[in-house]
Amino acid sequence: MTSTANDVALSRFSLEDFAEKDRMAAWRDLYGRLVLKADLAPLPDHSLHADVTVRMLPGLSITSASMSAFRYERGAEQLADGNDGLVLVMGSHDAMMVQHRREVTWSAGDGLLVSSADPVAMVCPAPAKILCLHVPRPALAPLVSSVDSSVMQPIARSTEALKLLVSYVGALQEDDALATPQLQHHVASHVHDLIAVALGATRDAAALADGRGVHAARLRAIKADIIDHLNHGNLTVAAVARRHGVTSRQVQRMFEGDGTTFSQFVLGRRLARAHRLLVNPRYADRPVSAVAFEVGFGDVSYFNRTFRRQYGAPPSDVRESARRGLNANIGPDSIRTDRAPAK
């Protein structure tokens, strides 16, 4: 296990790091019994592979895995570790879970909450990507009407809070999202909020989450949507709002609360993408006007003016400096066009 500079513990396990003859033992003994504290076995007639990343924050552990078809069991021997946390499990393939004498088969993309304090068995009959969010019971229990009643109750993948949660967790690969201990605590509380809302938060917790975790996740999803549509000339606040089921004014308020505006965010991202294209040797023969149009500008003169104001040099000069191998410390990383998760 390694620790990053911002004290987010990060570990990775991959069978590719072991000789083929040692992979089964590594899978069952090293990863299963020592890391997962469970019995883990591949299903017959399936090739063996596993690539797992665990990111640990205060009050939250995120496990992302790509694994062979497998059987997982946490029984009396493993329960002696005293772990009484809760785990929200999601996968890319249908799977079966047994806990509290209840057998549940849930569909790909659905969520299922399980308890680490009780015996549990899981079978995933095909290779799948698995996402597990581990949270302490005391962090989640006050937010949900009955956390024990929520265990082994599937959450449909169409649930808005679950979709926001998956999008939000996926975006945490960005370093800025976890840059400081304060942000790490905010991220963990946002995830707790989203899980609670997906399960059925209390009225007070739902109101708190709406202005905290749900807000942060929706803003992050909207920013990702904007980035995906930067090259669209008709990228408007109204179009984005429609895709996310909110009003234009709600979108504008989200960006205002983040210290910017919708238009400023779009402009900053388009200019940053244009800069990356201009300094990329593969695009050296592409006219500046073509670059402008490719990132969504409809007016080349406006592009030239805003680019120069942002980077202190016209696009043609930035490209020429890149050709000569001169780096005048002019780049998109020096201009902050995004912000950390909303608090």
Coordinates of C-alpha atoms in Angstrom, one line a residue:
M1 CA 0.0 0.0 0.0
T2 CA 1.2 3.5 -0.8
S3 CA 0.2 6.9 0.4
T4 CA 0.0 9.9 -1.9
A5 CA 1.2 13.4 -0.9
N6 CA -2.3 14.4 0.2
D7 CA -2.6 11.4 2.5
V8 CA -5.2 9.5 0.5
A9 CA -4.2 5.9 1.0
L10 CA -4.1 4.1 -2.4
S11 CA -3.4 0.5 -3.1
R12 CA -3.5 -1.7 -6.2
F13 CA -3.6 -5.4 -6.6
S14 CA -3.2 -7.0 -10.0
L15 CA -2.6 -10.6 -10.9
E16 CA -0.4 -9.4 -13.8
D17 CA 2.2 -8.6 -11.2
F18 CA 2.6 -12.3 -10.3
A19 CA 4.0 -15.3 -12.2
E20 CA 1.3 -17.4 -13.7
K21 CA 2.0 -20.3 -11.4
D22 CA 1.6 -18.0 -8.4
R23 CA -1.7 -16.3 -9.4
M24 CA -4.2 -18.6 -7.8
A25 CA -2.4 -18.4 -4.4
A26 CA -2.2 -14.7 -4.7
W27 CA -5.9 -14.4 -5.6
R28 CA -7.1 -16.6 -2.7
D29 CA -4.6 -16.0 0.0
L30 CA -3.1 -12.6 -0.5
Y31 CA -6.0 -10.7 -1.8
G32 CA -8.9 -12.8 -0.5
R33 CA -7.9 -13.7 3.0
L34 CA -5.5 -10.9 3.9
V35 CA -7.0 -7.9 2.0
L36 CA -10.7 -8.7 1.7
K37 CA -10.9 -10.9 4.8
A38 CA -13.0 -13.4 2.9
D39 CA -12.9 -16.6 1.0
L40 CA -12.5 -15.8 -2.7
A41 CA -12.5 -18.3 -5.5
P42 CA -12.8 -18.1 -9.3
L43 CA -15.6 -20.0 -10.9
P44 CA -14.7 -23.1 -13.0
D45 CA -14.0 -22.7 -16.7
H46 CA -13.2 -19.0 -16.5
S47 CA -9.8 -17.5 -17.1
L48 CA -8.3 -16.0 -13.9
H49 CA -7.7 -12.2 -13.8
A50 CA -8.1 -9.4 -11.3
D51 CA -7.1 -5.8 -11.2
V52 CA -8.2 -3.9 -8.1
T53 CA -7.7 -0.4 -6.8
V54 CA -8.6 0.7 -3.3
R55 CA -8.7 4.4 -2.4
M56 CA -9.2 5.2 1.3
L57 CA -10.4 8.5 2.6
P58 CA -11.5 9.5 6.1
G59 CA -14.9 7.7 6.5
L60 CA -14.9 6.2 3.1
S61 CA -13.1 3.4 1.1
I62 CA -13.7 3.1 -2.6
T63 CA -12.8 -0.2 -4.3
S64 CA -12.9 -0.5 -8.1
A65 CA -12.2 -3.9 -9.6
S66 CA -12.1 -5.8 -12.8
M67 CA -12.4 -9.5 -12.0
S68 CA -13.0 -12.9 -13.3
A69 CA -16.2 -14.7 -12.5
F70 CA -16.0 -15.4 -8.8
R71 CA -17.5 -16.6 -5.6
Y72 CA -17.0 -14.5 -2.4
E73 CA -17.9 -15.6 1.1
R74 CA -17.4 -13.9 4.4
G75 CA -18.2 -16.3 7.2
A76 CA -17.8 -16.8 10.9
E77 CA -14.0 -17.0 10.8
Q78 CA -13.7 -13.7 8.9
L79 CA -16.3 -11.9 11.0
A80 CA -13.9 -12.1 13.9
D81 CA -12.1 -9.0 12.6
G82 CA -14.9 -6.9 14.1
N83 CA -15.7 -5.0 11.0
D84 CA -19.3 -3.8 11.3
G85 CA -19.3 -1.3 8.4
L86 CA -21.7 -1.1 5.4
V87 CA -20.9 -1.7 1.8
L88 CA -22.8 -0.5 -1.3
V89 CA -22.0 -2.9 -4.1
M90 CA -22.5 -2.2 -7.8
G91 CA -21.5 -4.3 -10.8
S92 CA -21.4 -4.4 -14.6
H93 CA -23.0 -7.9 -14.6
D94 CA -26.0 -9.5 -12.9
A95 CA -25.0 -11.1 -9.6
M96 CA -26.4 -13.0 -6.6
M97 CA -26.0 -12.1 -3.0
V98 CA -27.1 -14.0 0.1
Q99 CA -27.3 -12.4 3.6
H100 CA -29.8 -12.5 6.5
R101 CA -31.2 -15.7 5.0
R102 CA -32.3 -13.7 2.0
E103 CA -31.1 -14.4 -1.6
V104 CA -31.1 -11.4 -4.0
T105 CA -30.2 -11.4 -7.6
W106 CA -29.7 -7.9 -8.8
S107 CA -29.2 -6.5 -12.3
A108 CA -26.1 -4.9 -13.8
G109 CA -25.9 -1.3 -12.7
D110 CA -28.2 -1.7 -9.7
G111 CA -26.9 -1.1 -6.1
L112 CA -27.1 -3.4 -3.1
L113 CA -26.2 -2.5 0.5
V114 CA -24.7 -5.3 2.6
S115 CA -23.4 -5.5 6.1
S116 CA -19.8 -6.5 6.9
A117 CA -21.0 -7.5 10.4
D118 CA -23.0 -10.5 9.2
P119 CA -22.2 -13.6 7.1
V120 CA -22.5 -12.9 3.4
A121 CA -21.9 -14.8 0.1
M122 CA -21.8 -13.4 -3.4
V123 CA -21.6 -15.1 -6.8
C124 CA -20.8 -13.2 -10.0
P125 CA -21.2 -15.6 -12.8
A126 CA -19.2 -13.7 -15.5
P127 CA -16.2 -11.3 -15.6
A128 CA -17.3 -8.0 -14.4
K129 CA -16.3 -4.5 -13.1
I130 CA -17.3 -4.1 -9.5
L131 CA -17.6 -0.9 -7.5
C132 CA -17.8 -1.1 -3.7
L133 CA -18.2 1.9 -1.4
H134 CA -17.3 1.0 2.2
V135 CA -18.7 3.4 4.9
P136 CA -18.7 3.2 8.7
R137 CA -22.2 2.3 10.1
P138 CA -22.2 5.4 12.4
A139 CA -21.7 7.7 9.4
L140 CA -24.7 6.4 7.5
A141 CA -27.2 5.2 10.2
P142 CA -28.3 8.7 11.3
L143 CA -29.0 9.7 7.7
V144 CA -31.4 6.8 6.9
S145 CA -34.8 6.1 8.3
S146 CA -33.7 2.4 9.0
V147 CA -30.3 1.4 7.8
D148 CA -30.9 -2.2 8.8
S149 CA -34.0 -2.4 6.7
S150 CA -32.1 -1.0 3.8
V151 CA -29.6 -4.0 3.8
M152 CA -30.3 -6.4 0.9
Q153 CA -32.8 -4.1 -0.8
P154 CA -31.7 -3.5 -4.4
I155 CA -31.5 0.1 -5.6
A156 CA -32.5 0.4 -9.3
R157 CA -29.8 1.8 -11.6
S158 CA -32.4 4.4 -12.8
T159 CA -32.5 6.0 -9.3
E160 CA -31.3 9.5 -9.7
A161 CA -29.2 9.6 -6.5
L162 CA -27.5 6.3 -7.6
K163 CA -26.7 7.7 -11.0
L164 CA -25.3 10.9 -9.4
L165 CA -23.3 8.8 -7.0
V166 CA -21.7 6.7 -9.7
S167 CA -20.8 9.8 -11.7
Y168 CA -19.4 11.6 -8.7
V169 CA -17.2 8.7 -7.6
G170 CA -16.0 8.2 -11.1
A171 CA -14.9 11.8 -11.2
L172 CA -12.8 11.4 -8.1
Q173 CA -9.9 10.2 -10.2
E174 CA -9.1 13.9 -10.7
D175 CA -6.4 14.9 -8.2
D176 CA -8.0 18.3 -7.4
A177 CA -11.0 16.5 -5.9
L178 CA -8.9 15.1 -3.1
A179 CA -6.2 17.7 -2.9
T180 CA -6.5 18.5 0.8
P181 CA -7.7 16.8 4.0
Q182 CA -10.6 19.2 4.1
L183 CA -11.7 18.3 0.5
Q184 CA -11.3 14.6 1.4
H185 CA -13.8 15.0 4.3
H186 CA -16.2 16.9 2.0
V187 CA -16.0 14.2 -0.6
A188 CA -16.7 11.5 2.0
S189 CA -19.7 13.4 3.4
H190 CA -21.0 13.9 -0.1
V191 CA -20.9 10.2 -0.8
H192 CA -22.6 9.5 2.5
D193 CA -25.4 11.9 1.5
L194 CA -25.9 10.3 -1.9
I195 CA -26.0 6.8 -0.5
A196 CA -28.5 7.9 2.1
V197 CA -30.7 9.6 -0.5
A198 CA -30.5 6.5 -2.7
L199 CA -31.5 4.3 0.2
G200 CA -34.2 6.6 1.6
A201 CA -32.9 9.4 3.7
T202 CA -34.7 11.0 6.6
R203 CA -36.5 14.3 5.9
D204 CA -33.8 16.3 7.6
A205 CA -30.9 14.3 6.0
A206 CA -32.5 14.6 2.6
A207 CA -32.8 18.4 3.0
L208 CA -29.1 18.6 4.1
A209 CA -28.0 16.3 1.2
D210 CA -29.9 18.4 -1.3
G211 CA -27.7 21.3 -0.5
R212 CA -24.5 19.3 0.0
G213 CA -23.8 15.9 -1.5
V214 CA -26.6 16.0 -4.2
H215 CA -25.7 19.5 -5.2
A216 CA -22.0 18.7 -5.5
A217 CA -22.6 15.5 -7.5
R218 CA -25.1 17.3 -9.9
L219 CA -22.7 20.1 -10.5
R220 CA -19.9 17.7 -11.2
A221 CA -22.1 15.8 -13.6
I222 CA -23.1 19.0 -15.4
K223 CA -19.5 20.0 -15.8
A224 CA -18.7 16.6 -17.3
D225 CA -21.6 17.0 -19.6
I226 CA -20.4 20.4 -20.7
I227 CA -16.9 19.0 -21.4
D228 CA -18.4 16.2 -23.5
H229 CA -20.3 18.7 -25.6
L230 CA -17.7 21.5 -25.9
N231 CA -17.4 21.1 -29.7
H232 CA -21.2 21.7 -30.1
G233 CA -21.9 25.3 -31.2
N234 CA -25.3 25.1 -29.6
L235 CA -24.0 24.3 -26.1
T236 CA -26.4 26.4 -24.0
V237 CA -27.4 26.5 -20.4
A238 CA -30.9 25.6 -21.5
A239 CA -29.7 22.5 -23.4
V240 CA -27.6 21.3 -20.4
A241 CA -30.5 22.0 -18.0
R242 CA -32.9 19.9 -20.1
R243 CA -30.5 16.9 -20.1
H244 CA -30.2 17.0 -16.3
G245 CA -33.9 17.6 -15.5
V246 CA -33.3 21.0 -13.9
T247 CA -34.1 24.6 -14.8
S248 CA -31.7 27.0 -16.5
R249 CA -31.7 29.1 -13.4
Q250 CA -30.8 26.2 -11.2
V251 CA -27.7 25.5 -13.4
Q252 CA -26.8 29.2 -13.2
R253 CA -27.1 29.2 -9.4
M254 CA -24.8 26.1 -9.2
F255 CA -22.1 27.9 -11.0
E256 CA -22.5 31.1 -9.1
G257 CA -22.2 29.1 -5.9
D258 CA -19.0 27.7 -7.3
G259 CA -17.6 31.2 -7.9
T260 CA -18.0 31.4 -11.6
T261 CA -20.7 31.4 -14.3
F262 CA -21.9 28.9 -16.9
S263 CA -20.5 31.0 -19.7
Q264 CA -17.1 31.5 -18.0
F265 CA -16.8 27.8 -17.4
V266 CA -17.6 26.9 -21.0
L267 CA -15.2 29.6 -22.3
G268 CA -12.4 28.5 -20.0
R269 CA -12.7 24.8 -21.0
R270 CA -12.9 25.6 -24.7
L271 CA -9.8 27.8 -24.5
A272 CA -7.9 25.1 -22.5
R273 CA -8.8 22.5 -25.1
A274 CA -7.7 24.8 -27.9
H275 CA -4.4 25.4 -26.2
R276 CA -3.8 21.7 -26.0
L277 CA -4.5 21.2 -29.7
L278 CA -2.3 24.2 -30.7
V279 CA 0.8 22.9 -28.8
N280 CA 0.3 19.3 -29.9
P281 CA 2.6 18.4 -32.8
R282 CA 0.0 16.2 -34.4
Y283 CA -2.2 19.2 -35.0
A284 CA 0.7 21.5 -36.3
D285 CA -0.7 21.7 -39.8
R286 CA -4.3 22.4 -38.8
P287 CA -5.2 26.1 -39.3
V288 CA -6.0 28.1 -36.2
S289 CA -9.5 28.7 -37.4
A290 CA -10.0 25.0 -37.7
V291 CA -8.9 24.5 -34.1
A292 CA -11.3 27.3 -33.0
F293 CA -14.2 25.6 -34.8
E294 CA -13.3 22.2 -33.4
V295 CA -13.6 23.3 -29.8
G296 CA -16.9 25.1 -30.4
F297 CA -16.1 28.7 -31.3
G298 CA -18.2 30.1 -34.1
D299 CA -16.3 33.4 -34.4
V300 CA -12.6 33.2 -35.0
S301 CA -12.0 36.9 -34.1
Y302 CA -13.7 36.3 -30.7
F303 CA -11.6 33.2 -30.2
N304 CA -8.4 35.1 -31.0
R305 CA -9.3 37.9 -28.6
T306 CA -10.3 35.7 -25.7
F307 CA -7.4 33.3 -26.2
R308 CA -4.9 36.2 -26.0
R309 CA -6.6 37.6 -22.9
Q310 CA -6.4 34.2 -21.2
Y311 CA -2.9 33.2 -22.2
G312 CA -1.1 36.5 -22.9
A313 CA -0.3 35.6 -26.5
P314 CA -2.2 35.0 -29.7
P315 CA -2.9 31.4 -30.8
S316 CA -0.3 31.6 -33.6
D317 CA 2.5 32.7 -31.2
V318 CA 1.7 29.9 -28.8
R319 CA 1.8 27.4 -31.6
E320 CA 5.1 28.8 -32.9
S321 CA 6.6 28.7 -29.4
A322 CA 5.6 25.0 -29.2
R323 CA 7.2 24.3 -32.6
R324 CA 10.5 25.8 -31.4
G325 CA 10.3 23.9 -28.2
L326 CA 10.0 27.0 -26.1
N327 CA 7.8 26.7 -23.1
A328 CA 7.0 30.1 -21.7
N329 CA 4.9 28.6 -18.9
I330 CA 1.8 29.5 -20.8
G331 CA -0.6 26.6 -20.6
P332 CA -4.1 25.5 -19.6
D333 CA -2.8 24.3 -16.2
S334 CA -1.9 27.8 -15.2
I335 CA -5.5 28.9 -15.7
R336 CA -8.0 27.5 -13.2
T337 CA -11.2 26.7 -15.1
D338 CA -12.7 24.2 -12.7
R339 CA -13.1 24.2 -8.9
A340 CA -13.0 21.7 -6.2
P341 CA -16.3 19.9 -5.1
A342 CA -18.9 22.3 -3.7
K343 CA -19.0 22.3 0.1

